[in-house]
Amino acid sequence: MGSSNYNPKEIEPKWQKYWEEHETFKTDVWDFSKPKYYVLDMFPYPSGVGLHAGHPEGYTATDIVSRMKRMQGYNVLHPMGYDSFGLPAEQYAVTTGNHPNGFTEKNIETFTGQLRELGFDYDWSKMVKTSDPSFYHWTQWIFKEMYKDGYAKYVDMPVNWCEELGTVLSNDEVIDGKSERGGYPVVRKNMKQWVIDQQAFAEQLLEGLDEIDWPQSTKEIQKNWIGRSEGVEVDFKIVGGGEFSIYTTCIETIYGITFMVLAPDGETVKTLMDRIENKEEVQAYINETLKKTDMDRTELNKTKSGCPLKGIYAINPVNGKEVPVFIGDFVLGGYGTGAVMAVPSHDQRDFEYAQVHGLDYIQVIDGADTSEHAFEKGDYLGKGCKLINSEEFTGLTVEEAKEAITDKLVNMGVARRTVNYRFREWIFARQRYWGEPMPIVYLEDGSIHVLDDDELPLELPVLEDYKGKNGKAPLDNATEWKQYDHNGVKGVRETSTMPGSAGSSWYYFRYIDPDNKDEFANQELLKHWMPVDLYVGGPEHAVGHLMYSRIWNKYLYSKGLSPVKEPFKKLVHQGMILGSNGIKMGKRFPEFVVNPSDIVYEYGADTLRLYEMFMGALEASKPWSQQGVEGARRFINKVWNYFSNPDNIVEENDDKLTRLYHQTVRKVTHDFETLGFNTAIAQMMIFMNSATHEKCPKEFAEGFIKMFSCVCPHAGEELWSMFGHTESIAKESWPVFDEALCKEDVIEIGVQVNGKVRGTVGLTEEDDQDSALAKAKEVESVAKFIDGKNIVKVIFVKGKILNIIAK
């Protein structure tokens, strides 16, 4: 042993090589003798840029937990893979004419090298890549099963079409009317689309939120995205023939309808065109609407645009009254019934619309003046408000009227009680090349044929040109591949590919059994390893990947192919690491972007790991600080220089560090379990501050190094070997603490009430003002002087005084 500063350039590659050669982190998934712990990171897209400073934050967090769990006797599965279908590879192929797989594999190599140099304890033998045919074989198989069971459908629907990208985009890929990637214009058009019926899983998805340990904010986002509501669907006849339906959660306001609004792109308007008196005006409005995305027409819609359908009137079934009909772009043809009832006195949007178009107002709920603005349900529900101007229902409370009016309409045969959902079908096809080919064939008679199991995987063909032509998918260029002729069945293959979210919807199963050629994973293994115990990733996936994964798992659970109702038991979102300017790192301020490899080169991987864990709470966003990096390096040197000097280590224990050591083990264990890494590291620093003034018993030194090695594994391994050990520290057992030895000395101090001593209380170094006050209140002689009084002030000086001012 010698004492000189930690040298990462020598030590870190040495241990990375050791772990690889000894397969230190390879998991025997068939070892059921130990309790299991499955910890998972959201796998990255392997971009050409490689890792950015934010990646190692979540990855280090899961690495620390998995290292601790392994030491605690768990059989730990901590895999890593790549969400390797993606648009950048496609754009590379279009630009260069080269197959995207070469580009992707090169990026995977770069990414893997960067992850290895950070010392993560991944079991690389379990790596999956969504673009590998042996993986997407099973993505295709699951999709095929969903189609056979009626959950995957081929339907005609309005979609977001991006001409520049040559593909359909989901709503969450469109921002302000432009594509999220590239910022290209997006228009609405009707197309035949493959979709997954999300709504079929809505109730299960909502129920499942109560069973999982997820951030409340993410649960709320999912709940709102699903958007469950209970209401009534009502049929309205059109004067002169025809009808449409509306869905409402405010049936109590039906007598207040003064007009109706239809979706400009809906079927009803098409059937009425020959009866509309202002056809040209209506057609022009429809054409403008089709240029807008759903988002532009709903959430981003601040205008009250609309167009009357002159000569068209609807009949209110509750009183036979005729009301004018409009079209408005805020009503969507592909959502709900494509029509809404308008009650200006009780809906602010309708109120403003009626103002712009000079329409009537009828107030039907008493309790507020509706001349200036609407009296909405948020203001009248549950307040005992009563109906007015509502025939036989006048005088009933809103809650009574809801039931009574619904009963009347249901009995008339013109209404149905209905549950509605805000979220819609998940569009499951993209007009791109670099994605999973659909296992679908269109036969000559127009029917759909799915490939047999023995035809999977259906692999992507190599193309000469990867750009789609005339709004068609790139796979349309594969003239031979497209033609299907198998066992006498002839047809044309589907040329769209699956969306980027397909593979990530089930990849957590495949890690458990990545080489299985007979099924997506062995059922016995799934029963043992699922669910994922800890899942760490960004909050931006709340309504994308995290919803889709739950849907695929729900489907597989219903088939008896997933053993669990929910795939991810505990979910944690890491915060964003900002530039030192306090702004998100990115192209806008390139001088503030931090490349992890630069930090590793200059300071070592252990420094980067320690610094990112010490920056602040895992979930918080925090700015980068170069001084913080240097501080982390100094702390590693402090640990290194102290423990690598044999003069500091002793066999016997003089008890000077006993209490602090046990407190440190207790706190680090607790904080690692709860992902409070910054406070765990702070406790290690407290221990080191005291240890450096004393000799350290070998037992404490080894226990400390085990905990330290979870954050700084390279330095930890090297120190461990200096202590004469020949096996990796990763397989050692976790240090234990004795609660009795954690207790601080109790000091008796006097408790004053209004300046007079009324009793004594025993306090420790750990007690703060709140706990001291709580203990004082339990002292009978003190309690009788403060009972029934208001405590206005507390003066507390540790170890000296506790004075309670009570009036």
Tab-separated table of C-alpha atoms in Angstrom, residues 9-391:
chain	number	residue	atom	x	y	z
A	9	LYS	CA	-6.391	6.672	-16.002
A	10	GLU	CA	-4.688	3.562	-14.603
A	11	ILE	CA	-7.249	2.208	-12.185
A	12	GLU	CA	-10.536	2.626	-14.062
A	13	PRO	CA	-9.646	0.713	-17.281
A	14	LYS	CA	-8.058	-2.002	-15.111
A	15	TRP	CA	-11.317	-2.743	-13.274
A	16	GLN	CA	-13.511	-2.386	-16.352
A	17	LYS	CA	-11.343	-5.072	-17.996
A	18	TYR	CA	-11.550	-7.224	-14.836
A	19	TRP	CA	-15.366	-7.023	-14.719
A	20	GLU	CA	-15.619	-7.923	-18.398
A	21	GLU	CA	-13.181	-10.847	-18.218
A	22	HIS	CA	-14.673	-12.262	-15.003
A	23	GLU	CA	-18.317	-11.606	-16.081
A	24	THR	CA	-18.718	-10.070	-12.628
A	25	PHE	CA	-22.206	-8.714	-13.356
A	26	LYS	CA	-23.598	-11.583	-15.402
A	27	THR	CA	-26.923	-12.657	-13.895
A	28	ASP	CA	-27.958	-16.282	-13.698
A	29	VAL	CA	-31.686	-15.705	-14.269
A	30	TRP	CA	-32.411	-19.341	-13.360
A	31	ASP	CA	-30.986	-18.935	-9.841
A	32	PHE	CA	-34.194	-18.799	-7.793
A	33	SER	CA	-32.389	-19.454	-4.495
A	34	LYS	CA	-32.086	-15.727	-3.698
A	35	PRO	CA	-34.729	-12.995	-3.700
A	36	LYS	CA	-34.753	-11.174	-7.062
A	37	TYR	CA	-34.296	-7.473	-7.758
A	38	TYR	CA	-34.939	-6.194	-11.277
A	39	VAL	CA	-33.678	-2.628	-11.786
A	40	LEU	CA	-34.046	-0.940	-15.133
A	41	ASP	CA	-33.150	2.279	-16.944
A	42	MET	CA	-35.264	3.549	-19.816
A	43	PHE	CA	-33.054	2.428	-22.673
A	44	PRO	CA	-31.620	5.171	-24.906
A	45	TYR	CA	-31.880	5.852	-28.598
A	46	PRO	CA	-28.272	5.463	-29.834
A	47	SER	CA	-27.818	8.883	-31.416
A	48	GLY	CA	-24.637	9.837	-33.254
A	49	VAL	CA	-23.844	12.403	-30.576
A	50	GLY	CA	-23.482	9.720	-27.901
A	51	LEU	CA	-24.085	10.255	-24.189
A	52	HIS	CA	-24.880	13.691	-22.831
A	53	ALA	CA	-24.435	14.834	-19.227
A	54	GLY	CA	-28.018	13.906	-18.328
A	55	HIS	CA	-27.675	10.217	-19.236
A	56	PRO	CA	-25.246	9.192	-16.458
A	57	GLU	CA	-27.470	10.707	-13.758
A	58	GLY	CA	-30.280	8.151	-13.952
A	59	TYR	CA	-27.876	5.377	-14.905
A	60	THR	CA	-25.641	6.020	-11.866
A	61	ALA	CA	-28.710	6.031	-9.608
A	62	THR	CA	-29.806	2.560	-10.743
A	63	ASP	CA	-26.191	1.379	-10.637
A	64	ILE	CA	-25.839	2.355	-6.971
A	65	VAL	CA	-29.093	0.605	-6.054
A	66	SER	CA	-28.231	-2.553	-7.993
A	67	ARG	CA	-24.756	-2.748	-6.420
A	68	MET	CA	-26.220	-2.363	-2.931
A	69	LYS	CA	-28.962	-4.942	-3.591
A	70	ARG	CA	-26.388	-7.455	-4.867
A	71	MET	CA	-24.397	-6.984	-1.637
A	72	GLN	CA	-27.622	-7.400	0.355
A	73	GLY	CA	-28.002	-10.907	-1.069
A	74	TYR	CA	-30.364	-10.282	-3.969
A	75	ASN	CA	-29.996	-11.848	-7.403
A	76	VAL	CA	-29.905	-8.596	-9.351
A	77	LEU	CA	-30.884	-8.113	-12.989
A	78	HIS	CA	-29.590	-4.759	-14.297
A	79	PRO	CA	-29.568	-4.891	-18.108
A	80	MET	CA	-29.026	-2.303	-20.840
A	81	GLY	CA	-30.058	-2.150	-24.484
A	82	TYR	CA	-31.000	0.231	-27.279
A	83	ASP	CA	-34.217	1.653	-28.661
A	84	SER	CA	-32.492	1.511	-32.021
A	85	PHE	CA	-35.201	2.265	-34.596
A	86	GLY	CA	-35.264	6.024	-35.034
A	87	LEU	CA	-35.627	8.935	-37.416
A	88	PRO	CA	-31.961	10.121	-37.472
A	89	ALA	CA	-30.866	6.746	-38.899
A	90	GLU	CA	-33.645	6.964	-41.486
A	91	GLN	CA	-32.627	10.475	-42.504
A	92	TYR	CA	-29.004	9.300	-42.774
A	93	ALA	CA	-30.149	6.504	-45.111
A	94	VAL	CA	-32.217	8.894	-47.240
A	95	THR	CA	-29.288	11.331	-47.529
A	96	THR	CA	-26.475	8.839	-48.168
A	97	GLY	CA	-28.274	5.863	-49.717
A	98	ASN	CA	-26.583	3.646	-47.101
A	99	HIS	CA	-28.535	1.139	-45.013
A	100	PRO	CA	-29.434	2.651	-41.604
A	101	ASN	CA	-28.231	-0.431	-39.745
A	102	GLY	CA	-24.544	0.418	-40.266
A	103	PHE	CA	-25.110	3.916	-38.890
A	104	THR	CA	-27.086	2.466	-35.954
A	105	GLU	CA	-24.519	-0.224	-35.083
A	106	LYS	CA	-21.693	2.333	-35.150
A	107	ASN	CA	-23.652	4.547	-32.746
A	108	ILE	CA	-24.388	1.571	-30.484
A	109	GLU	CA	-20.676	0.827	-30.361
A	110	THR	CA	-19.929	4.438	-29.340
A	111	PHE	CA	-22.701	4.458	-26.740
A	112	THR	CA	-21.676	1.100	-25.278
A	113	GLY	CA	-18.054	2.258	-25.003
A	114	GLN	CA	-19.160	5.365	-23.123
A	115	LEU	CA	-21.373	3.345	-20.768
A	116	ARG	CA	-18.566	0.849	-20.097
A	117	GLU	CA	-16.109	3.627	-19.264
A	118	LEU	CA	-18.532	4.868	-16.587
A	119	GLY	CA	-18.269	1.548	-14.755
A	120	PHE	CA	-21.952	0.601	-14.752
A	121	ASP	CA	-22.726	-2.935	-13.572
A	122	TYR	CA	-24.808	-3.863	-16.614
A	123	ASP	CA	-25.113	-7.483	-17.656
A	124	TRP	CA	-24.082	-6.904	-21.274
A	125	SER	CA	-24.882	-10.520	-22.188
A	126	LYS	CA	-28.573	-9.537	-21.942
A	127	MET	CA	-28.353	-6.551	-24.317
A	128	VAL	CA	-31.344	-6.066	-26.642
A	129	LYS	CA	-31.731	-3.854	-29.726
A	130	THR	CA	-35.218	-3.141	-31.036
A	131	SER	CA	-33.872	-3.119	-34.626
A	132	ASP	CA	-32.441	-6.641	-34.333
A	133	PRO	CA	-34.668	-9.134	-36.248
A	134	SER	CA	-34.380	-11.619	-33.358
A	135	PHE	CA	-36.004	-8.938	-31.174
A	136	TYR	CA	-38.580	-7.539	-33.589
A	137	HIS	CA	-39.656	-11.081	-34.443
A	138	TRP	CA	-41.578	-10.890	-31.144
A	139	THR	CA	-42.728	-7.281	-31.609
A	140	GLN	CA	-44.373	-8.528	-34.820
A	141	TRP	CA	-45.742	-11.606	-33.051
A	142	ILE	CA	-47.377	-9.589	-30.248
A	143	PHE	CA	-48.868	-7.161	-32.795
A	144	LYS	CA	-50.207	-10.109	-34.804
A	145	GLU	CA	-51.863	-11.551	-31.689
A	146	MET	CA	-53.404	-8.156	-30.905
A	147	TYR	CA	-54.839	-8.048	-34.435
A	148	LYS	CA	-56.303	-11.542	-34.088
A	149	ASP	CA	-57.932	-10.490	-30.795
A	150	GLY	CA	-59.406	-7.304	-32.267
A	151	TYR	CA	-57.159	-4.766	-30.505
A	152	ALA	CA	-55.104	-3.863	-33.590
A	153	LYS	CA	-57.391	-2.473	-36.314
A	154	TYR	CA	-57.205	-1.060	-39.833
A	155	VAL	CA	-59.492	1.982	-39.946
A	156	ASP	CA	-60.164	5.133	-41.952
A	157	MET	CA	-59.354	8.159	-39.843
A	158	PRO	CA	-58.032	11.734	-39.931
A	159	VAL	CA	-54.290	11.802	-39.260
A	160	ASN	CA	-51.441	14.300	-38.896
A	161	TRP	CA	-49.559	14.054	-42.187
A	162	CYS	CA	-46.071	15.544	-42.606
A	163	GLU	CA	-45.141	15.771	-46.271
A	164	GLU	CA	-41.487	16.621	-45.579
A	165	LEU	CA	-40.981	13.544	-43.382
A	166	GLY	CA	-43.363	11.542	-45.573
A	167	THR	CA	-45.156	10.062	-42.593
A	168	VAL	CA	-48.079	10.172	-40.198
A	169	LEU	CA	-47.315	11.650	-36.763
A	170	SER	CA	-49.061	11.073	-33.436
A	171	ASN	CA	-50.411	14.105	-31.555
A	172	ASP	CA	-47.483	14.090	-29.138
A	173	GLU	CA	-45.086	14.353	-32.118
A	174	VAL	CA	-46.725	17.588	-33.353
A	175	ILE	CA	-45.937	20.928	-31.692
A	176	ASP	CA	-47.658	24.172	-32.789
A	177	GLY	CA	-48.714	22.637	-36.101
A	178	LYS	CA	-45.210	21.442	-36.948
A	179	SER	CA	-43.333	18.151	-36.594
A	180	GLU	CA	-41.424	17.779	-33.330
A	181	ARG	CA	-38.412	16.603	-35.348
A	182	GLY	CA	-37.362	19.174	-37.927
A	183	GLY	CA	-40.239	21.637	-37.421
A	184	TYR	CA	-41.947	20.769	-40.754
A	185	PRO	CA	-45.598	21.696	-41.546
A	186	VAL	CA	-48.218	19.107	-40.609
A	187	VAL	CA	-51.701	18.865	-42.189
A	188	ARG	CA	-54.812	16.794	-41.447
A	189	LYS	CA	-55.951	14.241	-43.967
A	190	ASN	CA	-58.022	11.074	-43.980
A	191	MET	CA	-56.071	7.862	-44.453
A	192	LYS	CA	-56.455	4.160	-43.781
A	193	GLN	CA	-54.478	3.605	-40.617
A	194	TRP	CA	-53.350	0.809	-38.374
A	195	VAL	CA	-54.319	1.637	-34.799
A	196	ILE	CA	-54.261	0.009	-31.378
A	197	ASP	CA	-57.558	0.350	-29.511
A	198	GLN	CA	-56.288	2.089	-26.358
A	199	GLN	CA	-59.795	2.717	-25.068
A	200	ALA	CA	-60.379	-1.018	-24.646
A	201	PHE	CA	-57.783	-0.891	-21.850
A	202	ALA	CA	-58.905	2.412	-20.291
A	203	GLU	CA	-60.604	1.038	-17.164
A	204	GLN	CA	-57.736	-1.374	-16.435
A	205	LEU	CA	-55.221	1.447	-16.923
A	206	LEU	CA	-57.074	3.672	-14.460
A	207	GLU	CA	-57.472	0.908	-11.849
A	208	GLY	CA	-53.789	-0.027	-12.157
A	209	LEU	CA	-52.659	3.475	-11.149
A	210	ASP	CA	-53.717	2.655	-7.575
A	211	GLU	CA	-51.437	-0.397	-7.473
A	212	ILE	CA	-48.104	1.208	-8.415
A	213	ASP	CA	-45.537	3.358	-6.639
A	214	TRP	CA	-45.196	6.124	-9.236
A	215	PRO	CA	-44.841	9.900	-8.905
A	216	GLN	CA	-48.302	11.344	-8.257
A	217	SER	CA	-47.787	13.898	-11.032
A	218	THR	CA	-47.235	11.115	-13.610
A	219	LYS	CA	-50.318	9.247	-12.401
A	220	GLU	CA	-52.356	12.452	-12.754
A	221	ILE	CA	-51.001	13.074	-16.266
A	222	GLN	CA	-52.024	9.546	-17.300
A	223	LYS	CA	-55.416	9.884	-15.628
A	224	ASN	CA	-56.093	13.173	-17.418
A	225	TRP	CA	-54.794	11.814	-20.717
A	226	ILE	CA	-57.222	8.878	-20.484
A	227	GLY	CA	-59.868	11.463	-19.526
A	228	ARG	CA	-62.688	9.233	-18.291
A	229	SER	CA	-66.085	10.917	-17.947
A	230	GLU	CA	-69.611	9.688	-17.315
A	231	GLY	CA	-72.324	11.369	-19.329
A	232	VAL	CA	-75.195	10.991	-21.748
A	233	GLU	CA	-75.219	10.511	-25.508
A	234	VAL	CA	-78.297	12.224	-27.007
A	235	ASP	CA	-79.715	11.987	-30.555
A	236	PHE	CA	-80.766	15.196	-32.336
A	237	LYS	CA	-82.928	15.062	-35.463
A	238	ILE	CA	-82.307	17.520	-38.324
A	239	VAL	CA	-85.251	19.383	-39.815
A	240	GLY	CA	-85.885	17.891	-43.271
A	241	GLY	CA	-84.184	14.559	-42.464
A	242	GLY	CA	-81.011	13.187	-40.914
A	243	GLU	CA	-79.685	13.109	-37.360
A	244	PHE	CA	-76.510	13.277	-35.261
A	245	SER	CA	-75.563	12.569	-31.661
A	246	ILE	CA	-73.797	14.590	-28.995
A	247	TYR	CA	-72.101	13.495	-25.783
A	248	THR	CA	-72.450	15.671	-22.697
A	249	THR	CA	-71.565	15.546	-19.016
A	250	CYS	CA	-73.888	18.543	-18.432
A	251	ILE	CA	-77.318	17.183	-19.393
A	252	GLU	CA	-78.809	19.538	-16.801
A	253	THR	CA	-78.222	22.423	-19.242
A	254	ILE	CA	-80.029	20.876	-22.245
A	255	TYR	CA	-82.863	23.446	-22.071
A	256	GLY	CA	-80.231	26.171	-22.507
A	257	ILE	CA	-79.145	25.028	-26.000
A	258	THR	CA	-79.332	27.892	-28.529
A	259	PHE	CA	-77.252	26.356	-31.337
A	260	MET	CA	-75.349	23.183	-32.271
A	261	VAL	CA	-71.812	22.842	-33.668
A	262	LEU	CA	-70.645	20.052	-35.999
A	263	ALA	CA	-67.100	19.030	-36.930
A	264	PRO	CA	-66.146	20.574	-40.307
A	265	ASP	CA	-64.402	17.328	-41.262
A	266	GLY	CA	-67.203	15.033	-40.049
A	267	GLU	CA	-69.482	12.788	-42.097
A	268	THR	CA	-72.687	14.632	-41.106
A	269	VAL	CA	-71.649	17.836	-42.883
A	270	LYS	CA	-70.914	15.911	-46.097
A	271	THR	CA	-74.455	14.471	-46.114
A	272	LEU	CA	-75.931	17.969	-45.676
A	273	MET	CA	-73.937	19.792	-48.388
A	274	ASP	CA	-76.693	19.743	-51.020
A	275	ARG	CA	-79.116	21.395	-48.527
A	276	ILE	CA	-76.722	24.083	-47.260
A	277	GLU	CA	-77.493	27.532	-48.669
A	278	ASN	CA	-73.929	28.941	-48.299
A	279	LYS	CA	-71.974	26.001	-49.779
A	280	GLU	CA	-68.928	28.002	-50.932
A	281	GLU	CA	-68.407	29.695	-47.568
A	282	VAL	CA	-68.772	26.325	-45.792
A	283	GLN	CA	-66.369	24.548	-48.169
A	284	ALA	CA	-63.753	27.318	-47.755
A	285	TYR	CA	-63.998	26.959	-43.959
A	286	ILE	CA	-63.619	23.165	-44.208
A	287	ASN	CA	-60.504	23.571	-46.407
A	288	GLU	CA	-58.906	25.905	-43.835
A	289	THR	CA	-59.711	23.478	-41.000
A	290	LEU	CA	-57.953	20.611	-42.771
A	291	LYS	CA	-54.658	22.528	-42.580
A	292	LYS	CA	-54.792	22.432	-38.774
A	293	THR	CA	-53.755	19.665	-36.382
A	294	ASP	CA	-55.984	18.416	-33.579
A	295	MET	CA	-53.803	20.363	-31.162
A	296	ASP	CA	-54.293	23.616	-33.106
A	297	ARG	CA	-58.031	23.016	-33.102
A	298	THR	CA	-58.396	22.199	-29.412
A	299	GLU	CA	-55.774	23.016	-26.754
A	300	LEU	CA	-54.123	25.798	-28.817
A	301	ASN	CA	-57.406	27.181	-30.197
A	302	LYS	CA	-57.886	30.686	-28.838
A	303	THR	CA	-60.206	32.015	-31.591
A	304	LYS	CA	-63.974	31.540	-31.879
A	305	SER	CA	-63.979	30.709	-35.560
A	306	GLY	CA	-66.999	29.051	-37.106
A	307	CYS	CA	-69.393	29.119	-40.015
A	308	PRO	CA	-73.206	28.830	-40.064
A	309	LEU	CA	-74.838	26.054	-42.086
A	310	LYS	CA	-77.571	28.278	-43.509
A	311	GLY	CA	-80.912	26.527	-43.825
A	312	ILE	CA	-79.966	23.719	-41.416
A	313	TYR	CA	-81.725	23.381	-38.043
A	314	ALA	CA	-81.604	20.709	-35.339
A	315	ILE	CA	-84.460	19.752	-33.037
A	316	ASN	CA	-83.833	19.670	-29.268
A	317	PRO	CA	-85.465	16.354	-28.231
A	318	VAL	CA	-86.320	17.587	-24.744
A	319	ASN	CA	-88.667	20.386	-25.897
A	320	GLY	CA	-88.942	20.144	-29.719
A	321	LYS	CA	-87.299	23.551	-30.171
A	322	GLU	CA	-85.446	24.201	-33.462
A	323	VAL	CA	-81.919	25.668	-33.177
A	324	PRO	CA	-79.407	26.751	-35.879
A	325	VAL	CA	-76.436	24.536	-36.756
A	326	PHE	CA	-72.842	25.726	-37.246
A	327	ILE	CA	-69.518	24.140	-38.007
A	328	GLY	CA	-66.511	25.012	-35.798
A	329	ASP	CA	-62.921	23.788	-36.022
A	330	PHE	CA	-62.777	23.101	-32.270
A	331	VAL	CA	-65.063	20.079	-32.861
A	332	LEU	CA	-63.128	17.087	-34.223
A	333	GLY	CA	-64.567	14.673	-36.766
A	334	GLY	CA	-62.529	11.749	-35.481
A	335	TYR	CA	-63.285	12.253	-31.796
A	336	GLY	CA	-66.444	11.431	-29.876
A	337	THR	CA	-69.591	11.995	-31.924
A	338	GLY	CA	-68.180	14.896	-33.985
A	339	ALA	CA	-70.873	17.251	-32.686
A	340	VAL	CA	-71.507	19.342	-29.575
A	341	MET	CA	-74.479	21.134	-28.037
A	342	ALA	CA	-73.885	24.807	-27.289
A	343	VAL	CA	-75.203	26.407	-24.101
A	344	PRO	CA	-73.816	29.988	-24.013
A	345	SER	CA	-75.057	30.797	-20.506
A	346	HIS	CA	-73.201	27.851	-18.979
A	347	ASP	CA	-70.044	27.334	-21.080
A	348	GLN	CA	-67.552	30.165	-21.566
A	349	ARG	CA	-66.403	29.023	-25.018
A	350	ASP	CA	-70.044	28.850	-26.171
A	351	PHE	CA	-70.664	32.254	-24.536
A	352	GLU	CA	-67.828	33.876	-26.518
A	353	TYR	CA	-68.878	32.041	-29.693
A	354	ALA	CA	-72.466	33.314	-29.288
A	355	GLN	CA	-71.149	36.873	-28.776
A	356	VAL	CA	-69.110	36.716	-32.010
A	357	HIS	CA	-71.964	35.207	-34.056
A	358	GLY	CA	-74.886	37.135	-32.462
A	359	LEU	CA	-76.679	34.089	-31.012
A	360	ASP	CA	-79.195	33.797	-28.146
A	361	TYR	CA	-78.499	32.974	-24.478
A	362	ILE	CA	-80.894	31.046	-22.212
A	363	GLN	CA	-79.924	30.775	-18.537
A	364	VAL	CA	-81.171	27.490	-17.064
A	365	ILE	CA	-79.290	27.330	-13.747
A	366	ASP	CA	-79.917	29.979	-11.096
A	367	GLY	CA	-77.210	31.409	-8.865
A	368	ALA	CA	-75.176	33.908	-10.922
A	369	ASP	CA	-75.505	36.736	-13.434
A	370	THR	CA	-74.774	35.383	-16.947
A	371	SER	CA	-74.878	38.696	-18.810
A	372	GLU	CA	-71.070	39.185	-18.711
A	373	HIS	CA	-69.788	35.599	-18.648
A	374	ALA	CA	-71.024	32.013	-18.413
A	375	PHE	CA	-71.993	30.341	-15.109
A	376	GLU	CA	-70.042	27.106	-15.602
A	377	LYS	CA	-70.281	23.665	-13.991
A	378	GLY	CA	-67.135	24.236	-11.958
A	379	ASP	CA	-68.994	27.069	-10.221
A	380	TYR	CA	-72.454	25.521	-9.813
A	381	LEU	CA	-71.877	21.801	-9.144
A	382	GLY	CA	-72.368	20.754	-5.520
A	383	LYS	CA	-73.594	24.246	-4.489
A	384	GLY	CA	-77.310	23.436	-4.250
A	385	CYS	CA	-78.062	25.507	-7.367
A	386	LYS	CA	-81.503	24.989	-8.972
A	387	LEU	CA	-82.810	24.861	-12.520
A	388	ILE	CA	-84.839	27.669	-14.138
A	389	ASN	CA	-86.439	27.896	-17.602
A	390	SER	CA	-86.469	24.080	-17.774
A	391	GLU	CA	-90.186	23.156	-17.939
